[in-house]
Coordinates of C-alpha atoms in Angstrom, one line a residue:
X944 CA 103.2 70.3 140.6
X945 CA 102.0 73.8 139.7
X946 CA 98.1 73.3 140.4
X947 CA 95.4 75.6 138.9
X948 CA 95.6 78.8 136.6
X949 CA 97.3 81.5 137.7
X950 CA 99.5 79.7 140.2
X951 CA 101.9 82.1 142.1
X952 CA 104.0 79.5 143.8
X953 CA 107.7 80.2 143.0
X954 CA 108.3 76.7 141.5
X955 CA 105.4 77.1 139.2
X956 CA 107.0 80.5 138.1
X957 CA 110.3 78.7 137.2
X958 CA 108.4 75.9 135.4
X959 CA 106.5 78.5 133.3
X960 CA 109.5 80.4 132.9
X961 CA 111.1 77.4 131.1
X962 CA 108.2 76.9 129.0
X963 CA 108.0 80.4 127.9
X964 CA 112.0 80.3 127.1
X965 CA 111.5 77.2 125.2
X966 CA 108.7 78.9 123.4
X967 CA 110.8 82.0 122.4
X968 CA 113.4 80.0 120.9
X969 CA 111.2 77.9 118.8
X970 CA 109.2 81.0 117.7
X971 CA 112.5 83.0 117.2
X972 CA 114.1 80.1 114.9
X973 CA 110.8 80.0 112.6
X974 CA 109.3 83.6 112.5
X975 CA 111.4 86.1 112.2
X976 CA 110.7 88.6 109.5
X977 CA 113.8 88.0 107.5
X978 CA 113.6 84.1 107.9
X979 CA 116.8 84.0 109.4
X980 CA 117.5 81.8 112.5
X981 CA 119.0 84.5 114.7
X982 CA 120.3 81.8 117.4
X983 CA 122.6 80.6 114.6
X984 CA 123.5 83.9 113.0
X985 CA 124.6 85.8 115.8
X986 CA 125.9 85.1 119.5
X987 CA 123.6 86.1 122.2
X988 CA 124.9 89.0 124.3
X989 CA 122.0 89.6 126.7
X990 CA 118.9 87.5 127.8
X991 CA 116.4 88.6 130.1
X992 CA 113.3 86.6 131.3
X993 CA 111.0 87.9 134.0
X994 CA 107.3 88.1 135.2
X995 CA 106.2 91.6 134.7
X996 CA 102.9 91.8 136.8
X997 CA 99.5 89.9 137.5
X998 CA 96.4 91.5 136.3
X999 CA 93.0 89.6 137.3
X1000 CA 94.8 86.2 137.6
X1001 CA 97.0 86.8 134.3
X1002 CA 100.7 86.3 134.5
X1003 CA 102.6 88.8 132.0
X1004 CA 105.9 87.3 131.1
X1005 CA 108.5 89.0 128.9
X1006 CA 111.5 87.3 127.3
X1007 CA 114.0 89.7 125.5
X1008 CA 117.1 88.7 123.5
X1009 CA 119.3 91.2 122.1
X1010 CA 122.0 89.7 119.5
X1011 CA 125.2 91.2 118.6
X1012 CA 125.7 93.6 115.8
X1013 CA 123.9 94.2 113.6
X1014 CA 121.5 94.8 116.6
X1015 CA 118.4 92.7 116.6
X1016 CA 115.8 92.9 119.4
X1017 CA 113.2 90.5 119.9
X1018 CA 110.3 90.5 122.7
X1019 CA 107.6 88.1 123.5
X1020 CA 104.6 89.1 125.7
X1021 CA 103.5 86.0 127.1
X1022 CA 100.0 85.6 128.7
X1023 CA 99.5 82.4 130.8
X1024 CA 95.9 82.0 130.3
X1025 CA 96.2 78.6 128.4
X1026 CA 99.0 76.1 128.6
X1027 CA 101.4 76.5 127.2
X1028 CA 101.2 80.5 127.5
X1029 CA 100.2 82.2 124.3
X1030 CA 103.1 84.6 123.2
X1031 CA 102.9 87.4 121.1
X1032 CA 106.1 88.2 118.9
X1033 CA 107.2 92.0 119.1
X1034 CA 109.7 93.4 116.9
X1035 CA 110.6 97.0 115.7
X1036 CA 112.2 97.8 112.3
X1037 CA 115.1 95.2 111.9
X1038 CA 117.1 98.0 110.8
X1039 CA 116.1 101.5 112.0
X1040 CA 115.0 103.9 109.6
X1041 CA 114.7 107.8 109.5
X1042 CA 112.9 110.4 107.5
X1043 CA 114.5 113.8 107.5
X1044 CA 112.3 116.7 106.5
X1045 CA 113.3 120.0 104.9
X1046 CA 111.3 122.4 106.4
X1047 CA 110.2 125.4 104.1
X1048 CA 108.3 124.2 101.4
X1049 CA 107.8 120.8 102.8
X1050 CA 106.4 121.2 106.5
X1051 CA 105.2 124.8 105.9
X1052 CA 104.0 126.4 102.8
X1053 CA 106.5 129.2 103.4
X1054 CA 107.2 130.4 99.8
X1055 CA 105.1 133.4 100.1
X1056 CA 106.2 134.1 103.6
X1057 CA 109.8 134.0 102.7
X1058 CA 109.3 136.3 99.5
X1059 CA 107.3 138.8 101.4
X1060 CA 109.8 139.0 104.2
X1061 CA 113.0 139.2 101.3
X1062 CA 111.3 142.1 99.8
X1063 CA 110.6 144.1 103.2
X1064 CA 114.1 143.4 104.2
X1065 CA 115.8 144.2 100.7
X1066 CA 113.9 147.5 100.6
X1067 CA 115.5 148.7 103.9
X1068 CA 118.8 148.7 102.0
X1069 CA 117.3 150.2 98.7
X1070 CA 117.4 146.9 97.0
X1071 CA 115.1 144.6 95.2
X1072 CA 114.3 140.8 95.4
X1073 CA 112.8 139.8 92.1
X1074 CA 110.7 136.6 92.0
X1075 CA 113.1 135.0 89.5
X1076 CA 116.0 135.6 91.7
X1077 CA 114.0 134.4 94.7
X1078 CA 112.8 131.3 93.0
X1079 CA 116.5 130.3 91.9
X1080 CA 117.9 130.8 95.4
X1081 CA 115.3 129.3 97.4
X1082 CA 116.5 126.6 99.9
X1083 CA 119.7 128.1 100.3
X1084 CA 120.9 130.0 103.6
X1085 CA 119.8 133.6 103.8
X1086 CA 123.5 134.6 104.1
X1087 CA 124.4 132.4 101.0
X1088 CA 121.4 134.2 99.0
X1089 CA 122.9 137.8 100.4
X1090 CA 126.2 137.2 99.0
X1091 CA 125.3 135.5 95.9
X1092 CA 122.8 138.2 94.7
X1093 CA 124.8 141.3 96.1
X1094 CA 128.5 140.3 96.0
X1095 CA 130.8 142.8 97.7
X1096 CA 128.1 144.7 99.1
X1097 CA 128.0 143.8 102.4
X1098 CA 130.8 142.9 105.0
X1099 CA 130.3 140.0 107.3
X1100 CA 128.7 142.2 110.1
X1101 CA 126.2 143.7 107.7
X1102 CA 125.4 140.5 106.3
X1103 CA 124.5 139.0 109.6
X1104 CA 122.3 142.0 110.3
X1105 CA 120.6 141.7 106.9
X1106 CA 120.0 138.0 107.7
X1107 CA 118.8 138.6 111.3
X1108 CA 116.3 141.1 110.1
X1109 CA 115.1 139.2 107.2
X1110 CA 114.3 136.0 109.4
X1111 CA 112.6 138.2 112.0
X1112 CA 110.1 139.3 109.5
X1113 CA 109.7 136.1 108.3
X1114 CA 108.9 134.9 111.7
X1115 CA 106.3 137.4 112.3
X1116 CA 104.4 136.1 109.3
X1117 CA 104.5 132.5 110.5
X1118 CA 103.3 133.4 114.0
X1119 CA 100.4 135.2 112.5
X1120 CA 99.2 131.9 110.8
X1121 CA 101.4 129.0 110.1
X1122 CA 100.7 127.9 106.7
X1123 CA 101.0 123.9 107.3
X1124 CA 101.5 122.0 104.2
X1125 CA 98.7 119.5 103.2
X1126 CA 99.2 116.2 104.6
X1127 CA 102.5 117.1 106.8
X1128 CA 101.0 116.4 110.2
X1129 CA 99.2 113.3 109.3
X1130 CA 102.5 112.0 107.6
X1131 CA 104.6 112.9 110.6
X1132 CA 102.1 110.8 112.9
X1133 CA 102.1 107.6 111.0
X1134 CA 105.8 107.7 110.3
X1135 CA 106.2 108.1 114.1
X1136 CA 103.6 105.2 114.8
X1137 CA 105.4 103.2 112.3
X1138 CA 108.8 103.4 114.3
X1139 CA 110.7 105.8 112.1
X1140 CA 113.2 108.4 113.6
X1141 CA 112.3 112.0 112.5
X1142 CA 114.1 115.2 112.1
X1143 CA 114.3 118.4 110.5
X1144 CA 117.3 119.5 108.4
X1145 CA 116.8 123.1 107.4
X1146 CA 118.9 126.1 106.2
X1147 CA 116.9 128.3 108.2
X1148 CA 118.0 129.7 111.8
X1149 CA 117.0 127.9 115.0
X1150 CA 114.2 130.5 115.7
X1151 CA 112.3 129.7 112.7
X1152 CA 112.6 126.0 113.4
X1153 CA 111.3 126.4 116.9
X1154 CA 108.3 128.3 115.6
X1155 CA 107.3 125.8 113.1
X1156 CA 107.7 122.8 115.6
X1157 CA 105.5 124.9 118.1
X1158 CA 103.0 125.3 115.7
X1159 CA 102.8 121.6 114.1
X1160 CA 100.2 119.5 115.7
X1161 CA 102.6 116.7 115.9
X1162 CA 105.8 118.6 116.1
X1163 CA 106.9 116.9 119.3
X1164 CA 107.5 113.7 117.1
X1165 CA 110.3 115.2 115.4
X1166 CA 113.1 114.6 117.9
X1167 CA 116.2 116.1 116.2
X1168 CA 116.9 119.1 114.1
X1169 CA 119.6 120.6 112.4
X1170 CA 119.4 124.3 111.5
X1171 CA 121.7 126.8 109.3
X1172 CA 123.7 128.0 112.2
X1173 CA 125.0 124.6 112.8
X1174 CA 126.4 123.9 109.4
X1175 CA 129.3 125.5 107.7
X1176 CA 128.2 124.6 104.3
X1177 CA 124.7 125.0 103.1
X1178 CA 122.8 122.7 100.6
X1179 CA 123.6 121.4 98.1
X1180 CA 126.4 120.3 100.4
X1181 CA 125.1 117.1 102.2
X1182 CA 126.4 118.2 105.8
X1183 CA 122.9 119.5 107.0
X1184 CA 121.4 116.0 106.4
X1185 CA 124.4 113.8 107.8
X1186 CA 124.5 115.8 111.0
X1187 CA 120.6 114.9 111.4
X1188 CA 121.5 111.3 110.8
X1189 CA 124.2 111.6 113.2
X1190 CA 121.9 113.3 115.8
X1191 CA 119.4 110.4 115.1
X1192 CA 121.9 107.7 115.4
X1193 CA 120.9 106.1 112.1
X1194 CA 123.0 105.4 109.1
X1195 CA 122.5 107.8 106.1
X1196 CA 121.8 104.8 103.9
X1197 CA 118.8 104.1 106.2
X1198 CA 117.5 107.6 105.8
X1199 CA 115.0 109.2 103.5
X1200 CA 115.0 113.0 102.9
X1201 CA 111.9 115.1 101.7
X1202 CA 113.0 117.9 99.9
X1203 CA 111.2 120.8 97.5
X1204 CA 114.4 122.8 96.3
X1205 CA 116.8 121.2 93.7
X1206 CA 119.7 122.3 95.9
X1207 CA 118.1 120.0 98.8
X1208 CA 117.5 116.6 96.5
X1209 CA 121.0 117.2 95.3
X1210 CA 122.3 117.4 99.0
X1211 CA 120.3 114.2 100.0
X1212 CA 121.7 112.1 97.2
X1213 CA 125.2 113.5 97.8
X1214 CA 124.5 112.2 101.6
X1215 CA 123.8 108.8 100.4
X1216 CA 120.0 109.1 101.4
X1217 CA 117.0 108.2 99.5
X1218 CA 115.8 111.6 97.9
X1219 CA 112.1 112.6 97.8
X1220 CA 111.6 115.6 95.8
X1221 CA 108.1 117.4 96.5
X1222 CA 106.6 119.4 93.6
X1223 CA 105.4 123.1 94.3
X1224 CA 108.5 125.1 94.6
X1225 CA 110.4 123.7 91.7
X1226 CA 109.1 122.1 88.3
X1227 CA 109.7 118.4 88.0
X1228 CA 112.5 118.8 85.5
X1229 CA 114.5 120.7 88.2
X1230 CA 114.0 118.0 90.9
X1231 CA 114.3 115.2 88.6
X1232 CA 118.2 115.3 88.1
X1233 CA 118.8 114.2 91.9
X1234 CA 115.3 112.8 93.3
X1235 CA 114.9 109.3 93.3
X1236 CA 111.1 109.6 93.6
X1237 CA 108.9 113.0 92.8
X1238 CA 105.6 113.5 94.2
X1239 CA 103.0 115.9 94.0
X1240 CA 102.0 116.2 97.7
X1241 CA 102.7 114.5 101.0
X1242 CA 99.4 112.5 101.0
X1243 CA 101.0 110.2 98.3
X1244 CA 103.6 109.1 100.7
X1245 CA 103.0 106.4 103.5
X1246 CA 105.3 104.6 105.8
X1247 CA 105.7 101.0 104.0
X1248 CA 106.3 102.6 100.9
X1249 CA 109.1 104.8 102.1
X1250 CA 110.7 101.9 104.1
X1251 CA 110.7 99.7 101.0
X1252 CA 112.3 102.8 99.0
X1253 CA 115.0 102.9 101.6
X1254 CA 115.5 99.2 101.7
X1255 CA 115.8 98.8 98.0
X1256 CA 117.2 102.2 96.7
X1257 CA 115.6 102.1 93.6
X1258 CA 115.1 105.2 91.2
X1259 CA 111.3 105.3 90.6
X1260 CA 109.0 108.5 90.0
X1261 CA 105.5 109.0 91.0
X1262 CA 103.3 110.7 88.0

């Protein structure tokens, strides 16, 4: 027999281990969030039962099961204060989900900073960047914008030099004071806490992305980035978002994208991702063609809502 509470006898541990394992199987069969009996739906590939530690006469026991694909993870933290031990069911998202942020106009209010840097850089070449031209091309790579607005004026080397100077001017403005979008840092924190994988999918250069990540309060929660130099085709081509999903290891259909530019929301839809349009840079009618949802600000978004949208892929709009 095992004796009193907190017994450390190996035989007691073995008996308690069996009790915990039995409880795991019963709990697993009846309380999974999706209502499925995992034991019957997928063969068991990995099993692990172990006592972790003893703290003040409390035994901590973990029982882990990993089933075959689609991957499901189950864990129980069992505390042997009572008999049978009380077990807490722990489960991450049954299907991992991700949110991919555009950077300019979503995480940072960079519209004015980009416009000022374009005007400064264009003036060096005796050119003018107008407000309508800037608004119409916002969200595309600088290289694409140069070739679009001034076709055949620059060779490839000159385009590269123009691009580098413009982005350097932009970073100087950001370093002086990072214009973080309202609600951005809180949304990043809540998504991270809820278990979402987070990435940036930007048309800008890697140096711009680094400046923004460093300046954001919760920038370290964004674990992957894709910048303009990593893709051959800019938005509305979906390459930037597909590469971000690949880096995160999340299927595109399990991703949501937050974008402020028409080219970006189109790229998200073409990537088979849930497309969230953020008002500010473009009017509602410009986003509505491809956005699944349109919001006025990031404070309107929360993790359960985004998880539901990804899972259901329903076209809705928020007024």
